[in-house]
mmCIF file of C-alpha atoms in Angstrom:
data_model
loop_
_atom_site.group_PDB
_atom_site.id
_atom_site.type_symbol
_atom_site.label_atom_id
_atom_site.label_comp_id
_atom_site.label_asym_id
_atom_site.label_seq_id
_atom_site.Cartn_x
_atom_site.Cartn_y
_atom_site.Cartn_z
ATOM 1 C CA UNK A 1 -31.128 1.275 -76.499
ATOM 2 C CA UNK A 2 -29.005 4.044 -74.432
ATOM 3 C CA UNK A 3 -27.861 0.841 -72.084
ATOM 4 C CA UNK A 4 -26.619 -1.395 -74.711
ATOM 5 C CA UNK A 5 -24.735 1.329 -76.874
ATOM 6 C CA UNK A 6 -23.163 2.409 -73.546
ATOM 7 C CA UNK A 7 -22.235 -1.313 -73.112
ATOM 8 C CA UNK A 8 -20.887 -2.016 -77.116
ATOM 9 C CA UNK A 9 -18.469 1.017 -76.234
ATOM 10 C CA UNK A 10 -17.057 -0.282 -73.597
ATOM 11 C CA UNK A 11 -16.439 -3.892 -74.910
ATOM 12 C CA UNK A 12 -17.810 -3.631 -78.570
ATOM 13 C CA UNK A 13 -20.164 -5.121 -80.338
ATOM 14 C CA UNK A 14 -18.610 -8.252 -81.867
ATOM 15 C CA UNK A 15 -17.699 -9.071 -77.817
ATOM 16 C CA UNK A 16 -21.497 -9.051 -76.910
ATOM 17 C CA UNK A 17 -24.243 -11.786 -77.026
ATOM 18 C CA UNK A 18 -28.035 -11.604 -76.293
ATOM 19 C CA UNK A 19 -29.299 -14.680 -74.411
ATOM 20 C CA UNK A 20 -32.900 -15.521 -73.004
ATOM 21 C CA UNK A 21 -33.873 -17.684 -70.503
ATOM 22 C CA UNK A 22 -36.967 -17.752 -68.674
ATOM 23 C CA UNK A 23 -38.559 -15.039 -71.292
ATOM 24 C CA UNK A 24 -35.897 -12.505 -70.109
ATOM 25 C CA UNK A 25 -33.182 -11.006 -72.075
ATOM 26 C CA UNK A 26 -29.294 -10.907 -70.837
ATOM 27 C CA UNK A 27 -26.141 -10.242 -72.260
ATOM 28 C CA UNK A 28 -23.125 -12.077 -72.712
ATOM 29 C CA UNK A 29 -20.095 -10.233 -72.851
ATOM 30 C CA UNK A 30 -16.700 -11.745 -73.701
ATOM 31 C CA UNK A 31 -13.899 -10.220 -71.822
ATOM 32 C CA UNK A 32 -10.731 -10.720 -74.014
ATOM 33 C CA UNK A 33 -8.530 -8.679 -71.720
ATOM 34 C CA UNK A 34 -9.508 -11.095 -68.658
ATOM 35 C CA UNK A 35 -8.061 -14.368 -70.497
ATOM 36 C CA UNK A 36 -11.704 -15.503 -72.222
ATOM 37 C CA UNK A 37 -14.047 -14.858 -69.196
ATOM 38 C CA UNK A 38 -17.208 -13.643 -69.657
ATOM 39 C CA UNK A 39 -19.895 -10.890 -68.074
ATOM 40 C CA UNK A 40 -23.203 -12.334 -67.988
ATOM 41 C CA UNK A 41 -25.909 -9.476 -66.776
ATOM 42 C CA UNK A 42 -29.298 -8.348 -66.923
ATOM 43 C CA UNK A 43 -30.882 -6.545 -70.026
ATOM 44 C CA UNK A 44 -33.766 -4.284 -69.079
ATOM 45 C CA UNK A 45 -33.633 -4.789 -64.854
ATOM 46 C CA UNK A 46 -32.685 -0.777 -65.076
ATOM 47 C CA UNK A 47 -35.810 0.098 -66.655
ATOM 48 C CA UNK A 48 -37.459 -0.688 -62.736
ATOM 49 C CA UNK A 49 -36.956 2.240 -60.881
ATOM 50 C CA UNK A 50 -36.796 -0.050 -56.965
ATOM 51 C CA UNK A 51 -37.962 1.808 -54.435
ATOM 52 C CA UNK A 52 -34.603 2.619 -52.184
ATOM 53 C CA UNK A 53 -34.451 4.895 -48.996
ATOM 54 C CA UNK A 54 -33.228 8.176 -49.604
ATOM 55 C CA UNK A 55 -29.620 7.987 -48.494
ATOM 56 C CA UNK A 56 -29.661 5.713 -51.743
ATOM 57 C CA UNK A 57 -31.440 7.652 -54.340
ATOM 58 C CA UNK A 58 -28.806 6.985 -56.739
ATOM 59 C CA UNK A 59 -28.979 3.464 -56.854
ATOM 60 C CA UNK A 60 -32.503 3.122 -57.739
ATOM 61 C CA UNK A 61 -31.234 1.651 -60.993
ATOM 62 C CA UNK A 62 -29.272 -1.487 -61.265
ATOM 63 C CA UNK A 63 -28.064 -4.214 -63.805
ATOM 64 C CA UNK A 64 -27.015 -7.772 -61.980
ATOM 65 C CA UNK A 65 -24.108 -9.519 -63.347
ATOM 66 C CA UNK A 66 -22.175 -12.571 -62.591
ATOM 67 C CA UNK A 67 -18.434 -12.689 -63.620
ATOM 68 C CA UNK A 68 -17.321 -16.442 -65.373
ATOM 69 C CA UNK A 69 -14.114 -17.286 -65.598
ATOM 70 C CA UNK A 70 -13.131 -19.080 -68.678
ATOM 71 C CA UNK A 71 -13.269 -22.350 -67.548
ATOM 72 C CA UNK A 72 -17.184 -21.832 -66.618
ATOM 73 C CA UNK A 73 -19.125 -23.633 -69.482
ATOM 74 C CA UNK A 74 -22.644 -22.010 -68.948
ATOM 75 C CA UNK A 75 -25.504 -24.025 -69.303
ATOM 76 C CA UNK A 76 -28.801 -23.378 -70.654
ATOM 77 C CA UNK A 77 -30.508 -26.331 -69.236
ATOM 78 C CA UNK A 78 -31.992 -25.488 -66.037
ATOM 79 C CA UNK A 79 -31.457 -29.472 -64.684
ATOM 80 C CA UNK A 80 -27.560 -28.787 -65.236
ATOM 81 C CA UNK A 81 -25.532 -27.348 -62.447
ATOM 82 C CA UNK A 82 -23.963 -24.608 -64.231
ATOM 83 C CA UNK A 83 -27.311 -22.956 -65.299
ATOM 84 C CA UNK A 84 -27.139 -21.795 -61.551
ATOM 85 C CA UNK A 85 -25.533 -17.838 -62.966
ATOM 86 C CA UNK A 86 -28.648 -17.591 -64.675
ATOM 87 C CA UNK A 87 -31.186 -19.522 -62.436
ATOM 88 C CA UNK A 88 -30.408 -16.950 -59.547
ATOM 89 C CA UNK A 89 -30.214 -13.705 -62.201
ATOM 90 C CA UNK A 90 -33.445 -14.248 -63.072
ATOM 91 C CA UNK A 91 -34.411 -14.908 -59.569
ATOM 92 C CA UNK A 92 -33.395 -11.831 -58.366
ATOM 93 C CA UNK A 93 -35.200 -10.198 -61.345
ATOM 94 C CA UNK A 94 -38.160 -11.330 -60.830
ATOM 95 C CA UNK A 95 -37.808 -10.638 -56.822
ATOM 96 C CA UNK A 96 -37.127 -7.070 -57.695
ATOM 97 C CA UNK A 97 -40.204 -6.590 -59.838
ATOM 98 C CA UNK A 98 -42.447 -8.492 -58.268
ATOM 99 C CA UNK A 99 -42.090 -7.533 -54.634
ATOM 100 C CA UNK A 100 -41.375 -4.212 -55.995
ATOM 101 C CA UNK A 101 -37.902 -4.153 -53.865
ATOM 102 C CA UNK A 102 -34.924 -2.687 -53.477
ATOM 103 C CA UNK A 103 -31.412 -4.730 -54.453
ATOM 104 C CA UNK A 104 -28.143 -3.192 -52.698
ATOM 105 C CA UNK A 105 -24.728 -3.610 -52.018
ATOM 106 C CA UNK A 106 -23.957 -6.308 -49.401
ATOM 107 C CA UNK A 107 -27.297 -7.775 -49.515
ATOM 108 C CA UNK A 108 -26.948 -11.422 -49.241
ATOM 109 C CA UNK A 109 -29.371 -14.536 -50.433
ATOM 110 C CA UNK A 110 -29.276 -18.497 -49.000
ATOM 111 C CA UNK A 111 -28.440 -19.839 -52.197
ATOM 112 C CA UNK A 112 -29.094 -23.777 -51.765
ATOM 113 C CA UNK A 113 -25.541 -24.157 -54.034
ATOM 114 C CA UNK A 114 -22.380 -25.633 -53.017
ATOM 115 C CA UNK A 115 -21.533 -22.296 -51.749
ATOM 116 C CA UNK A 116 -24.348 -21.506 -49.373
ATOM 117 C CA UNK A 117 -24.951 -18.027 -49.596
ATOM 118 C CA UNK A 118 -24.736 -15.280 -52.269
ATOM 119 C CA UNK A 119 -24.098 -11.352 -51.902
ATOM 120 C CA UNK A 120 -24.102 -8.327 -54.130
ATOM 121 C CA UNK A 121 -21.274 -6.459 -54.732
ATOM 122 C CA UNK A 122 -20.113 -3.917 -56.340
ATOM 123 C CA UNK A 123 -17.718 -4.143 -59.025
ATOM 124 C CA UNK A 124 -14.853 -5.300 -57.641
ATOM 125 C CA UNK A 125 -12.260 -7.057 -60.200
ATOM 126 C CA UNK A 126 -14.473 -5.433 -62.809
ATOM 127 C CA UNK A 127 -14.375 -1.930 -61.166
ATOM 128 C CA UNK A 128 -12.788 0.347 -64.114
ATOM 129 C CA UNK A 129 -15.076 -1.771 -66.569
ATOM 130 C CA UNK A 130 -18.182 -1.044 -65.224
ATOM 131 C CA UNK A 131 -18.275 2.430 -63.534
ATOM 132 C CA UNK A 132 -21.627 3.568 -63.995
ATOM 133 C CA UNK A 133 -24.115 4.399 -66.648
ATOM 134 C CA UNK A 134 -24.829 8.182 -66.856
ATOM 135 C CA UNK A 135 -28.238 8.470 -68.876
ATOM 136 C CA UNK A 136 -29.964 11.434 -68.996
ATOM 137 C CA UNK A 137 -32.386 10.289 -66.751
ATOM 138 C CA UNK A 138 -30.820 8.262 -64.452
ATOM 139 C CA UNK A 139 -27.549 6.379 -63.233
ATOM 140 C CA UNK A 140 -26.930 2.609 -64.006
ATOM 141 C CA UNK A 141 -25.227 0.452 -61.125
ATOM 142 C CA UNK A 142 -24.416 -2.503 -61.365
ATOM 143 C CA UNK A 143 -23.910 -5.146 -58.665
ATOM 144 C CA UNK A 144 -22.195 -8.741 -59.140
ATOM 145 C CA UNK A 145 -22.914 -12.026 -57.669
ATOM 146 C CA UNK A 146 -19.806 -12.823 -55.017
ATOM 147 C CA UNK A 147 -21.031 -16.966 -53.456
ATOM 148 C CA UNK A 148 -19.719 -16.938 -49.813
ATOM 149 C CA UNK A 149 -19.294 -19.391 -47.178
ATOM 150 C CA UNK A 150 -20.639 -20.124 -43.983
ATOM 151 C CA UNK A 151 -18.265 -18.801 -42.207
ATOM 152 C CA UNK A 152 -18.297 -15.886 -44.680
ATOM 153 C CA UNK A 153 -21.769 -15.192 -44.092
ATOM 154 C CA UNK A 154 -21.676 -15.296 -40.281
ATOM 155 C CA UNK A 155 -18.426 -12.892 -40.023
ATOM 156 C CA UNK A 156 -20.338 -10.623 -42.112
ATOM 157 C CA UNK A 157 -23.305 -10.395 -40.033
ATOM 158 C CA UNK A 158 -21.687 -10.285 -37.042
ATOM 159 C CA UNK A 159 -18.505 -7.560 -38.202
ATOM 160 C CA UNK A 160 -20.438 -6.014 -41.150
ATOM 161 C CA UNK A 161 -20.438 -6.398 -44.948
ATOM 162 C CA UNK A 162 -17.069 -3.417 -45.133
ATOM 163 C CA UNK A 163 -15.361 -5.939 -42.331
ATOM 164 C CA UNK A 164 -15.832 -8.846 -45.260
ATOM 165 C CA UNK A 165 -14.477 -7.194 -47.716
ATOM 166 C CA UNK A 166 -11.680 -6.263 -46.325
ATOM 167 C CA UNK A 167 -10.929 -9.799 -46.187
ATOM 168 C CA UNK A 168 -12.159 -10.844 -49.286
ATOM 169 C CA UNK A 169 -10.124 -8.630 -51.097
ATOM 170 C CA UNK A 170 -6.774 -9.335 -48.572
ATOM 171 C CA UNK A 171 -6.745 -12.260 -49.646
ATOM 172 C CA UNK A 172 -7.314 -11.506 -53.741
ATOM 173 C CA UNK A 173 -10.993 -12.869 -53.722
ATOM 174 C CA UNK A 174 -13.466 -10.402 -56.125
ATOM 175 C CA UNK A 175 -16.571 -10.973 -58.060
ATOM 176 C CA UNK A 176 -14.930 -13.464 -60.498
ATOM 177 C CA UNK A 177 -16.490 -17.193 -59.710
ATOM 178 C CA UNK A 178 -13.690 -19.292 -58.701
ATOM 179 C CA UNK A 179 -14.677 -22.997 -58.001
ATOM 180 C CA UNK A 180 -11.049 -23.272 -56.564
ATOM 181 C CA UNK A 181 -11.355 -21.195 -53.489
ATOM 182 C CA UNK A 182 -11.691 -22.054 -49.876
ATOM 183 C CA UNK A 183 -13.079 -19.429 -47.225
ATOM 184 C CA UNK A 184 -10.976 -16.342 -46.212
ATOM 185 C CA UNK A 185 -11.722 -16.998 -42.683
ATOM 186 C CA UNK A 186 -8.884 -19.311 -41.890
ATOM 187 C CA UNK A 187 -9.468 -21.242 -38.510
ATOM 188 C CA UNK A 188 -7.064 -20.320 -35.879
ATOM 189 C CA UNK A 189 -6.691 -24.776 -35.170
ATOM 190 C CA UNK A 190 -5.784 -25.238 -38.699
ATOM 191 C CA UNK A 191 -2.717 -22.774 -37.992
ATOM 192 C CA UNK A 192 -1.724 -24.942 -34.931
ATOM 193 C CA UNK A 193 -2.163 -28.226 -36.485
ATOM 194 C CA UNK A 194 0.833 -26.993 -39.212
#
């Protein structure tokens, strides 16, 4: 339990919940200091060693996590829409152990959501929160779920994931789900039509 005595020190352990769905473990952290949102992440995706090249040895060992803001009333119920953070954790889960893959930052899934797409990140508004997990066998990363548009998605692969996130963070977008937001990639004909 190295991971999640790492984890109670960093938030404690009245902050942190234990969850299944789909006969796999997560935990739900409450972030008090971020105004009542909450971490939602793997438990036990680490223990997978994915197969990476070798410029990426250290990142053989991840965690997923999806930042909620407080408004975000996560659902259980896989026929409601907001069961989607965990729907697509364990997705990716599963992906990782089954095809026996690698998961890295800036890799990007069609998501059939409202937002079209979804990439992994690293910690971005949650960067001094979750530096990684030093065990004495390995190194925890973890890697958050950031929804992009289509326009998002199609300036990164043209430009380049580092290109994106310049933008993305110009313009104060992170991890943190905001169903408020509109695309970073402001069309040059909206500006005329002011």
């Amino acid at each position: 339990m190295p991971m999640l005595q790492n984890l109670e020190a960093r938030f404690g352990s009245q902050h942190i919940q234990m969850i299944s769905f789909e006969a796999k473990d997560f935990y739900l952290i409450d972030l008090p200091q971020q105004h009542g949102a909450k971490l939602l992440m793997t438990a036990g995706l680490h223990a997978h060693q994915m197969p990476v090249h070798e410029k990426h040895q250290d990142e053989a060992f991840i965690e997923l996590y999806v930042f909620l803001p407080s408004y975000f009333e996560l659902s259980q119920n896989t026929k409601e829409p907001t069961a989607w953070p965990l729907v697509w954790l364990s997705k990716l889960y599963d992906y990782v152990l089954e095809k026996d893959t690698w998961l890295g930052h800036g890799h990007t899934f069609p998501s059939q959501l409202p937002i079209p797409y979804l990439m992994l990140v690293r910690p971005l508004a949650l960067e001094a929160l979750l530096t990684p997990i030093q065990l004495p066998d390995k190194t925890i990363h973890f890697l958050g779920l950031l929804p992009l548009f289509s326009d998002e998605f199609d300036y990164k692969q043209s430009k380049g994931t580092l290109k994106l996130l310049q933008k993305l963070v110009m313009k104060g977008v992170s991890e943190k789900l905001d169903d408020y937001r509109s695309s970073v990639l402001q069309s040059k004909w909206q500006f005329w039509k002011r």
